Amino acid sequence: MLFFDLVFVFALTQITALMAHDLSWHNVVRGALLLGLLWWSWAAYSWVSNIAKADEGAVRTVVLCAMAAMFVIALAIPEAFHDLPGGLPGPVVIAVAYFVLRAMHLVLLWLIAAGDQMLRRTIALFAIGKIAATVLLLIASQYHGTTQTLLWAGALAADYLVTYFVDARGWRFNSPSHWAERHGLIIIIALGESIVAIGVGVTNLPISWPILVASLLGLAVCAALWWVYFDATVYYGEKALADEPPETRPWLARDAYTFLHLPMVAGIVFLALGLKKVLEYVGDTGHHHLDDPLHGIGLIALYGGVVVYLLGHVGFKRRTVHHWSASRLLTAAVLIIAVPLVHDVPALGQIAVLAAALSCLVAFEAVRFARERDELKHHEHPA
């Protein structure tokens, strides 16, 4: 499944590039819709890998075919909403590839559920959302502008809401440790995409002290987000899954991971967009001065991406261990308040403030929760 993850992160890179190419609110919304589409596809196959071995027999073949379909979607992302002259119609290509991706998923689940009528009933109900989403995407491919965007939103709503409200009795969930590991891997791969965005932001620009400082500050921000997840979150999430009764464990996995990891990944993608813009500002002296501030969507993506990421963690902790994370809520609130305060600060100063705020969060939690963290890391979880 790691191979599948690499295709997913390529798609994230394409989304960041799409939003950066046309930095408008409408295009950012479209980028978010594309992310929602790809996340739902990735999450679907994560469930498959938890109930069947993905590297054996027919499952491996289907996963490889699904990976090809996701790769096609990723390749077509630049034409997801605006078809370029010549070639195949990009919006239709994405709709068809998405249908293939989800259809193979349902077929695979149907085969895995052989002899289990309750599970097959659940899978059949899930198919309603998949079919509705595909139909709406195909209809959207024939429109432009706001209508097209709204149809995309409707397609995602159909898929997400059907999944959330369908009675999933009989659903299988085999391994809490594997489930937690899969989602941890996708977080670190997404963070890797943010680091790539730093490099892409200064491609073909001569190296300079401002570029070095901004790059290291961006790396510090990514490292802090890594710490926030992997220092404790990954452990209490896995422990909560292991402790949850088997009959309700699928619901916890769905809420805490399938739904609440989406804002974490989305936050990282928006952060990558902000980092890319910061590096352009400090490095491209032909179009910007070193004292130019990052403003508008670029600034909101930089700070807002981290806020969304932290709020995803707050929701995750509340759902898994039934506690609110006051430190992360407070940091998110401080960053929201900071946006208008740093509006006129040079881009280099803006990213320095962000790095400083996250460093304070990391330092506080490292001291405040040292004993709890140590207990979590040395607690043996059942597979």
Short mmCIF file of C-alpha atoms in Angstrom, two decimals:
data_model
loop_
_atom_site.label_atom_id
_atom_site.label_comp_id
_atom_site.label_asym_id
_atom_site.label_seq_id
_atom_site.Cartn_x
_atom_site.Cartn_y
_atom_site.Cartn_z
CA MET A 1 0.00 0.00 0.00
CA LEU A 2 2.99 2.34 0.33
CA PHE A 3 3.16 2.44 -3.47
CA PHE A 4 -0.48 3.57 -3.45
CA ASP A 5 0.45 6.29 -0.93
CA LEU A 6 3.16 7.64 -3.22
CA VAL A 7 0.61 8.18 -5.99
CA PHE A 8 -1.62 9.95 -3.47
CA VAL A 9 1.15 12.35 -2.46
CA PHE A 10 1.85 13.10 -6.13
CA ALA A 11 -1.80 14.09 -6.40
CA LEU A 12 -1.37 16.40 -3.36
CA THR A 13 1.54 18.06 -5.14
CA GLN A 14 -0.67 18.60 -8.18
CA ILE A 15 -3.38 20.20 -6.03
CA THR A 16 -0.90 22.60 -4.42
CA ALA A 17 0.41 23.57 -7.88
CA LEU A 18 -3.16 24.08 -9.15
CA MET A 19 -4.01 26.48 -6.30
CA ALA A 20 -0.68 28.32 -6.58
CA HIS A 21 -1.17 28.86 -10.32
CA ASP A 22 -4.37 30.86 -9.78
CA LEU A 23 -4.41 32.16 -6.20
CA SER A 24 -8.12 33.01 -5.95
CA TRP A 25 -10.72 31.96 -3.39
CA HIS A 26 -12.70 30.09 -6.04
CA ASN A 27 -9.62 28.12 -7.03
CA VAL A 28 -8.76 27.37 -3.39
CA VAL A 29 -12.26 25.96 -2.89
CA ARG A 30 -11.77 23.81 -5.96
CA GLY A 31 -8.45 22.61 -4.61
CA ALA A 32 -10.19 21.65 -1.37
CA LEU A 33 -12.84 19.72 -3.32
CA LEU A 34 -10.14 17.83 -5.23
CA LEU A 35 -8.44 17.01 -1.95
CA GLY A 36 -11.73 15.71 -0.56
CA LEU A 37 -12.18 13.50 -3.60
CA LEU A 38 -8.68 12.04 -3.36
CA TRP A 39 -8.80 11.60 0.40
CA TRP A 40 -12.03 9.64 0.18
CA SER A 41 -10.47 7.38 -2.43
CA TRP A 42 -7.35 6.81 -0.33
CA ALA A 43 -9.42 6.17 2.80
CA ALA A 44 -11.56 3.58 1.00
CA TYR A 45 -8.53 1.44 0.21
CA SER A 46 -7.18 1.88 3.73
CA TRP A 47 -10.28 0.04 4.94
CA VAL A 48 -9.60 -2.73 2.43
CA SER A 49 -6.02 -3.14 3.61
CA ASN A 50 -7.27 -3.49 7.19
CA ILE A 51 -9.60 -6.40 6.45
CA ALA A 52 -7.55 -8.22 3.79
CA LYS A 53 -3.87 -8.54 2.87
CA ALA A 54 -3.21 -6.00 0.15
CA ASP A 55 -0.04 -7.69 -1.12
CA GLU A 56 -1.50 -11.07 -2.01
CA GLY A 57 -3.64 -12.58 -4.77
CA ALA A 58 -6.53 -10.73 -6.35
CA VAL A 59 -6.41 -7.95 -3.74
CA ARG A 60 -2.94 -6.91 -4.90
CA THR A 61 -4.07 -6.84 -8.54
CA VAL A 62 -7.12 -4.69 -7.75
CA VAL A 63 -5.06 -2.29 -5.62
CA LEU A 64 -2.56 -1.86 -8.46
CA CYS A 65 -5.40 -1.10 -10.87
CA ALA A 66 -6.86 1.35 -8.37
CA MET A 67 -3.46 2.99 -8.08
CA ALA A 68 -3.45 3.45 -11.85
CA ALA A 69 -6.88 5.09 -11.69
CA MET A 70 -5.71 7.48 -8.96
CA PHE A 71 -2.61 8.28 -11.04
CA VAL A 72 -4.89 9.19 -13.96
CA ILE A 73 -6.85 11.51 -11.66
CA ALA A 74 -3.61 13.12 -10.48
CA LEU A 75 -2.41 13.64 -14.06
CA ALA A 76 -5.72 15.28 -14.99
CA ILE A 77 -5.86 17.65 -11.99
CA PRO A 78 -4.59 20.67 -13.98
CA GLU A 79 -7.65 20.18 -16.24
CA ALA A 80 -10.11 19.22 -13.50
CA PHE A 81 -12.18 22.37 -14.00
CA HIS A 82 -10.75 23.97 -17.14
CA ASP A 83 -10.26 21.65 -20.11
CA LEU A 84 -7.27 22.56 -22.25
CA PRO A 85 -7.58 22.60 -26.06
CA GLY A 86 -6.91 19.26 -27.74
CA GLY A 87 -6.70 15.85 -26.12
CA LEU A 88 -9.27 14.25 -23.87
CA PRO A 89 -11.75 16.29 -21.82
CA GLY A 90 -10.06 16.61 -18.40
CA PRO A 91 -13.22 16.84 -16.21
CA VAL A 92 -14.67 13.72 -17.87
CA VAL A 93 -11.38 11.84 -17.44
CA ILE A 94 -11.44 12.57 -13.70
CA ALA A 95 -15.09 11.52 -13.34
CA VAL A 96 -14.53 8.23 -15.18
CA ALA A 97 -11.28 7.47 -13.33
CA TYR A 98 -13.02 8.17 -10.01
CA PHE A 99 -15.83 5.79 -10.96
CA VAL A 100 -13.32 3.07 -11.84
CA LEU A 101 -11.44 3.67 -8.60
CA ARG A 102 -14.53 3.37 -6.44
CA ALA A 103 -16.15 0.57 -8.46
CA MET A 104 -13.07 -1.63 -8.02
CA HIS A 105 -13.19 -0.87 -4.31
CA LEU A 106 -16.82 -1.99 -4.02
CA VAL A 107 -16.21 -5.14 -6.08
CA LEU A 108 -13.25 -6.02 -3.90
CA LEU A 109 -15.27 -5.52 -0.72
CA TRP A 110 -18.10 -7.62 -2.16
CA LEU A 111 -15.70 -10.50 -2.78
CA ILE A 112 -14.13 -10.18 0.66
CA ALA A 113 -17.60 -10.26 2.23
CA ALA A 114 -18.53 -13.60 0.62
CA GLY A 115 -20.98 -15.42 2.88
CA ASP A 116 -21.55 -12.37 5.10
CA GLN A 117 -24.99 -11.07 4.13
CA MET A 118 -25.04 -8.24 6.67
CA LEU A 119 -21.74 -6.86 5.40
CA ARG A 120 -22.85 -7.20 1.77
CA ARG A 121 -26.00 -5.24 2.63
CA THR A 122 -23.83 -2.45 4.05
CA ILE A 123 -21.62 -2.45 0.94
CA ALA A 124 -24.68 -2.21 -1.30
CA LEU A 125 -25.85 0.86 0.63
CA PHE A 126 -22.40 2.43 0.31
CA ALA A 127 -22.70 2.00 -3.46
CA ILE A 128 -25.54 4.56 -3.49
CA GLY A 129 -23.15 7.34 -2.53
CA LYS A 130 -20.51 6.25 -5.02
CA ILE A 131 -22.97 6.16 -7.92
CA ALA A 132 -24.49 9.52 -6.97
CA ALA A 133 -21.04 11.11 -6.73
CA THR A 134 -19.97 9.80 -10.13
CA VAL A 135 -23.18 10.98 -11.81
CA LEU A 136 -22.77 14.47 -10.34
CA LEU A 137 -19.13 14.64 -11.43
CA LEU A 138 -20.10 13.67 -14.97
CA ILE A 139 -22.82 16.34 -14.99
CA ALA A 140 -20.32 18.87 -13.58
CA SER A 141 -17.95 18.14 -16.47
CA GLN A 142 -20.49 19.74 -18.81
CA TYR A 143 -20.62 23.03 -16.89
CA HIS A 144 -18.23 25.82 -15.94
CA GLY A 145 -17.78 28.33 -13.14
CA THR A 146 -19.84 28.32 -9.96
CA THR A 147 -22.31 25.71 -11.24
CA GLN A 148 -19.49 23.25 -11.86
CA THR A 149 -18.04 23.89 -8.39
CA LEU A 150 -21.40 23.42 -6.69
CA LEU A 151 -21.95 20.12 -8.51
CA TRP A 152 -18.53 18.95 -7.32
CA ALA A 153 -19.50 19.89 -3.76
CA GLY A 154 -22.73 17.94 -4.18
CA ALA A 155 -20.82 14.89 -5.42
CA LEU A 156 -18.58 14.89 -2.36
CA ALA A 157 -21.50 15.51 -0.02
CA ALA A 158 -23.34 12.51 -1.45
CA ASP A 159 -20.36 10.20 -0.94
CA TYR A 160 -19.42 11.46 2.52
CA LEU A 161 -22.94 11.65 3.96
CA VAL A 162 -23.99 8.22 2.74
CA THR A 163 -20.87 6.74 4.33
CA TYR A 164 -21.52 8.55 7.61
CA PHE A 165 -25.21 7.71 7.96
CA VAL A 166 -25.29 4.15 6.63
CA ASP A 167 -25.76 1.59 9.38
CA ALA A 168 -22.41 -0.21 9.24
CA ARG A 169 -23.32 -3.20 11.39
CA GLY A 170 -21.24 -6.21 10.49
CA TRP A 171 -18.32 -4.12 9.31
CA ARG A 172 -14.96 -5.73 10.01
CA PHE A 173 -11.97 -4.11 11.63
CA ASN A 174 -8.97 -6.34 12.17
CA SER A 175 -5.90 -4.42 13.32
CA PRO A 176 -5.75 -1.17 15.35
CA SER A 177 -1.95 -1.07 15.04
CA HIS A 178 -2.00 -1.40 11.24
CA TRP A 179 -4.76 1.21 10.99
CA ALA A 180 -2.85 3.73 13.11
CA GLU A 181 0.35 3.03 11.20
CA ARG A 182 -1.29 3.60 7.80
CA HIS A 183 -2.63 6.99 8.82
CA GLY A 184 0.65 7.96 10.45
CA LEU A 185 2.42 7.18 7.20
CA ILE A 186 0.09 9.37 5.17
CA ILE A 187 0.62 12.27 7.58
CA ILE A 188 4.40 12.06 7.28
CA ILE A 189 4.18 11.68 3.49
CA ALA A 190 1.96 14.78 3.33
CA LEU A 191 4.49 16.66 5.48
CA GLY A 192 7.12 15.57 2.99
CA GLU A 193 5.06 17.28 0.29
CA SER A 194 5.26 20.51 2.30
CA ILE A 195 9.04 20.24 2.38
CA VAL A 196 9.00 19.68 -1.39
CA ALA A 197 6.94 22.88 -1.70
CA ILE A 198 9.79 24.78 -0.02
CA GLY A 199 12.20 23.59 -2.70
CA VAL A 200 9.75 24.17 -5.54
CA GLY A 201 9.23 27.73 -4.34
CA VAL A 202 12.86 28.60 -5.10
CA THR A 203 13.41 26.52 -8.23
CA ASN A 204 15.72 28.34 -10.65
CA LEU A 205 16.39 31.11 -8.10
CA PRO A 206 19.95 31.81 -6.90
CA ILE A 207 20.55 30.68 -3.32
CA SER A 208 20.68 33.56 -0.83
CA TRP A 209 20.58 34.22 2.92
CA PRO A 210 16.85 35.08 2.87
CA ILE A 211 16.12 31.83 1.03
CA LEU A 212 18.20 29.83 3.51
CA VAL A 213 16.54 31.44 6.53
CA ALA A 214 13.02 31.09 5.12
CA SER A 215 13.67 27.47 4.14
CA LEU A 216 14.95 26.57 7.61
CA LEU A 217 12.00 28.30 9.25
CA GLY A 218 9.64 26.39 6.94
CA LEU A 219 11.42 23.17 7.89
CA ALA A 220 10.99 24.09 11.56
CA VAL A 221 7.25 24.54 11.03
CA CYS A 222 6.98 21.13 9.34
CA ALA A 223 9.06 19.55 12.12
CA ALA A 224 6.73 21.02 14.75
CA LEU A 225 3.69 19.58 12.98
CA TRP A 226 5.48 16.23 12.81
CA TRP A 227 6.17 16.42 16.56
CA VAL A 228 2.55 17.30 17.33
CA TYR A 229 1.39 14.08 15.66
CA PHE A 230 4.13 11.56 16.31
CA ASP A 231 5.18 12.46 19.83
CA ALA A 232 1.90 11.37 21.43
CA THR A 233 -1.12 11.51 19.11
CA VAL A 234 -0.17 8.38 17.20
CA TYR A 235 0.10 6.45 20.50
CA TYR A 236 -3.12 7.48 22.24
CA GLY A 237 -5.04 7.02 19.00
CA GLU A 238 -3.84 3.44 18.65
CA LYS A 239 -4.47 2.73 22.35
CA ALA A 240 -8.01 4.10 22.08
CA LEU A 241 -8.70 1.80 19.12
CA ALA A 242 -7.26 -1.21 20.94
CA ASP A 243 -9.33 -0.48 24.06
CA GLU A 244 -12.57 0.12 22.15
CA PRO A 245 -15.02 -2.83 22.14
CA PRO A 246 -14.86 -4.70 18.79
CA GLU A 247 -18.51 -4.00 17.98
CA THR A 248 -18.01 -0.19 18.09
CA ARG A 249 -14.37 -0.05 16.96
CA PRO A 250 -15.24 0.57 13.27
CA TRP A 251 -17.20 3.70 14.24
CA LEU A 252 -14.26 5.07 16.23
CA ALA A 253 -11.89 4.30 13.33
CA ARG A 254 -14.25 6.01 10.88
CA ASP A 255 -14.70 9.17 12.97
CA ALA A 256 -11.19 9.62 14.36
CA TYR A 257 -9.23 8.59 11.29
CA THR A 258 -11.31 8.63 8.10
CA PHE A 259 -13.05 11.92 8.96
CA LEU A 260 -10.79 13.73 11.44
CA HIS A 261 -7.52 13.03 9.62
CA LEU A 262 -8.90 14.87 6.60
CA PRO A 263 -8.49 18.34 8.22
CA MET A 264 -4.97 17.35 9.25
CA VAL A 265 -4.00 16.49 5.66
CA ALA A 266 -5.89 19.51 4.31
CA GLY A 267 -4.07 21.76 6.75
CA ILE A 268 -0.72 20.42 5.56
CA VAL A 269 -1.67 21.02 1.92
CA PHE A 270 -2.68 24.63 2.62
CA LEU A 271 0.51 25.13 4.63
CA ALA A 272 2.48 23.87 1.61
CA LEU A 273 0.74 26.51 -0.51
CA GLY A 274 1.69 29.21 2.00
CA LEU A 275 5.31 28.02 2.22
CA LYS A 276 5.59 28.00 -1.55
CA LYS A 277 4.45 31.63 -1.65
CA VAL A 278 6.79 32.70 1.17
CA LEU A 279 9.80 31.31 -0.69
CA GLU A 280 8.70 33.08 -3.86
CA TYR A 281 8.48 36.37 -1.96
CA VAL A 282 11.89 36.17 -0.29
CA GLY A 283 13.70 34.65 -3.25
CA ASP A 284 12.29 36.29 -6.36
CA THR A 285 13.86 39.73 -6.01
CA GLY A 286 12.83 40.58 -9.56
CA HIS A 287 9.16 40.69 -8.60
CA HIS A 288 9.25 41.19 -4.81
CA HIS A 289 11.28 43.08 -2.25
CA LEU A 290 12.56 41.43 0.91
CA ASP A 291 10.32 43.67 3.02
CA ASP A 292 7.15 42.71 1.09
CA PRO A 293 4.54 41.03 3.31
CA LEU A 294 2.66 37.94 2.28
CA HIS A 295 -1.00 38.92 2.19
CA GLY A 296 -4.45 37.70 1.26
CA ILE A 297 -4.86 34.03 0.43
CA GLY A 298 -1.14 33.27 0.75
CA LEU A 299 -1.01 34.51 4.35
CA ILE A 300 -4.27 32.80 5.28
CA ALA A 301 -3.05 29.54 3.75
CA LEU A 302 0.19 29.75 5.75
CA TYR A 303 -1.45 30.38 9.12
CA GLY A 304 -4.86 28.88 8.38
CA GLY A 305 -3.33 25.59 7.25
CA VAL A 306 -1.67 25.17 10.66
CA VAL A 307 -4.91 26.19 12.42
CA VAL A 308 -6.93 23.57 10.52
CA TYR A 309 -4.25 20.97 11.28
CA LEU A 310 -4.34 21.75 15.01
CA LEU A 311 -8.16 21.74 15.12
CA GLY A 312 -8.10 18.32 13.47
CA HIS A 313 -5.92 17.18 16.38
CA VAL A 314 -8.31 18.72 18.89
CA GLY A 315 -11.23 16.81 17.37
CA PHE A 316 -9.17 13.62 17.20
CA LYS A 317 -8.24 13.77 20.89
CA ARG A 318 -11.81 14.54 21.87
CA ARG A 319 -13.12 11.55 19.90
CA THR A 320 -10.46 9.07 21.04
CA VAL A 321 -9.70 9.90 24.68
CA HIS A 322 -12.66 12.24 25.37
CA HIS A 323 -10.48 15.20 26.40
CA TRP A 324 -10.02 18.61 24.90
CA SER A 325 -6.49 19.69 24.00
CA ALA A 326 -6.37 23.15 25.58
CA SER A 327 -2.81 23.88 24.45
CA ARG A 328 -3.59 23.19 20.80
CA LEU A 329 -6.88 25.08 20.93
CA LEU A 330 -5.07 28.05 22.45
CA THR A 331 -2.31 27.92 19.83
CA ALA A 332 -4.90 27.80 17.03
CA ALA A 333 -6.68 30.83 18.55
CA VAL A 334 -3.37 32.74 18.86
CA LEU A 335 -2.58 32.06 15.19
CA ILE A 336 -6.02 33.28 14.11
CA ILE A 337 -5.51 36.49 16.11
CA ALA A 338 -1.99 36.83 14.69
CA VAL A 339 -3.10 36.98 11.05
CA PRO A 340 -4.24 40.64 11.07
CA LEU A 341 -1.37 41.58 13.42
CA VAL A 342 1.34 40.30 11.03
CA HIS A 343 -0.42 41.54 7.91
CA ASP A 344 2.20 44.23 7.25
CA VAL A 345 5.20 42.27 8.54
CA PRO A 346 7.68 41.09 5.84
CA ALA A 347 7.11 37.51 4.69
CA LEU A 348 10.27 36.35 6.45
CA GLY A 349 8.95 37.76 9.72
CA GLN A 350 5.55 36.16 9.17
CA ILE A 351 6.98 32.68 8.90
CA ALA A 352 9.28 33.39 11.87
CA VAL A 353 6.26 34.23 14.03
CA LEU A 354 4.54 31.01 12.93
CA ALA A 355 7.64 28.94 13.72
CA ALA A 356 7.98 30.63 17.12
CA ALA A 357 4.35 29.95 18.06
CA LEU A 358 4.64 26.27 17.15
CA SER A 359 7.98 25.99 18.98
CA CYS A 360 6.27 27.31 22.12
CA LEU A 361 3.52 24.70 21.74
CA VAL A 362 6.06 21.90 21.33
CA ALA A 363 8.14 23.09 24.30
CA PHE A 364 5.08 23.39 26.56
CA GLU A 365 3.69 19.97 25.68
CA ALA A 366 7.12 18.34 25.96
CA VAL A 367 7.32 19.45 29.60
CA ARG A 368 3.66 19.36 30.60
CA PHE A 369 2.88 15.88 29.28
CA ALA A 370 6.27 14.22 29.72
CA ARG A 371 5.05 11.47 32.07
CA GLU A 372 1.88 10.71 30.12
CA ARG A 373 3.87 10.57 26.89
CA ASP A 374 6.40 8.18 28.42
CA GLU A 375 3.62 5.87 29.61
CA LEU A 376 2.01 5.87 26.16
CA LYS A 377 5.25 5.09 24.34
CA HIS A 378 6.06 2.16 26.58
CA HIS A 379 2.54 0.73 26.65
CA GLU A 380 2.16 -2.47 24.67
CA HIS A 381 -0.85 -2.41 22.34
CA PRO A 382 -2.50 -5.56 21.02
CA ALA A 383 -2.38 -6.01 17.26
#
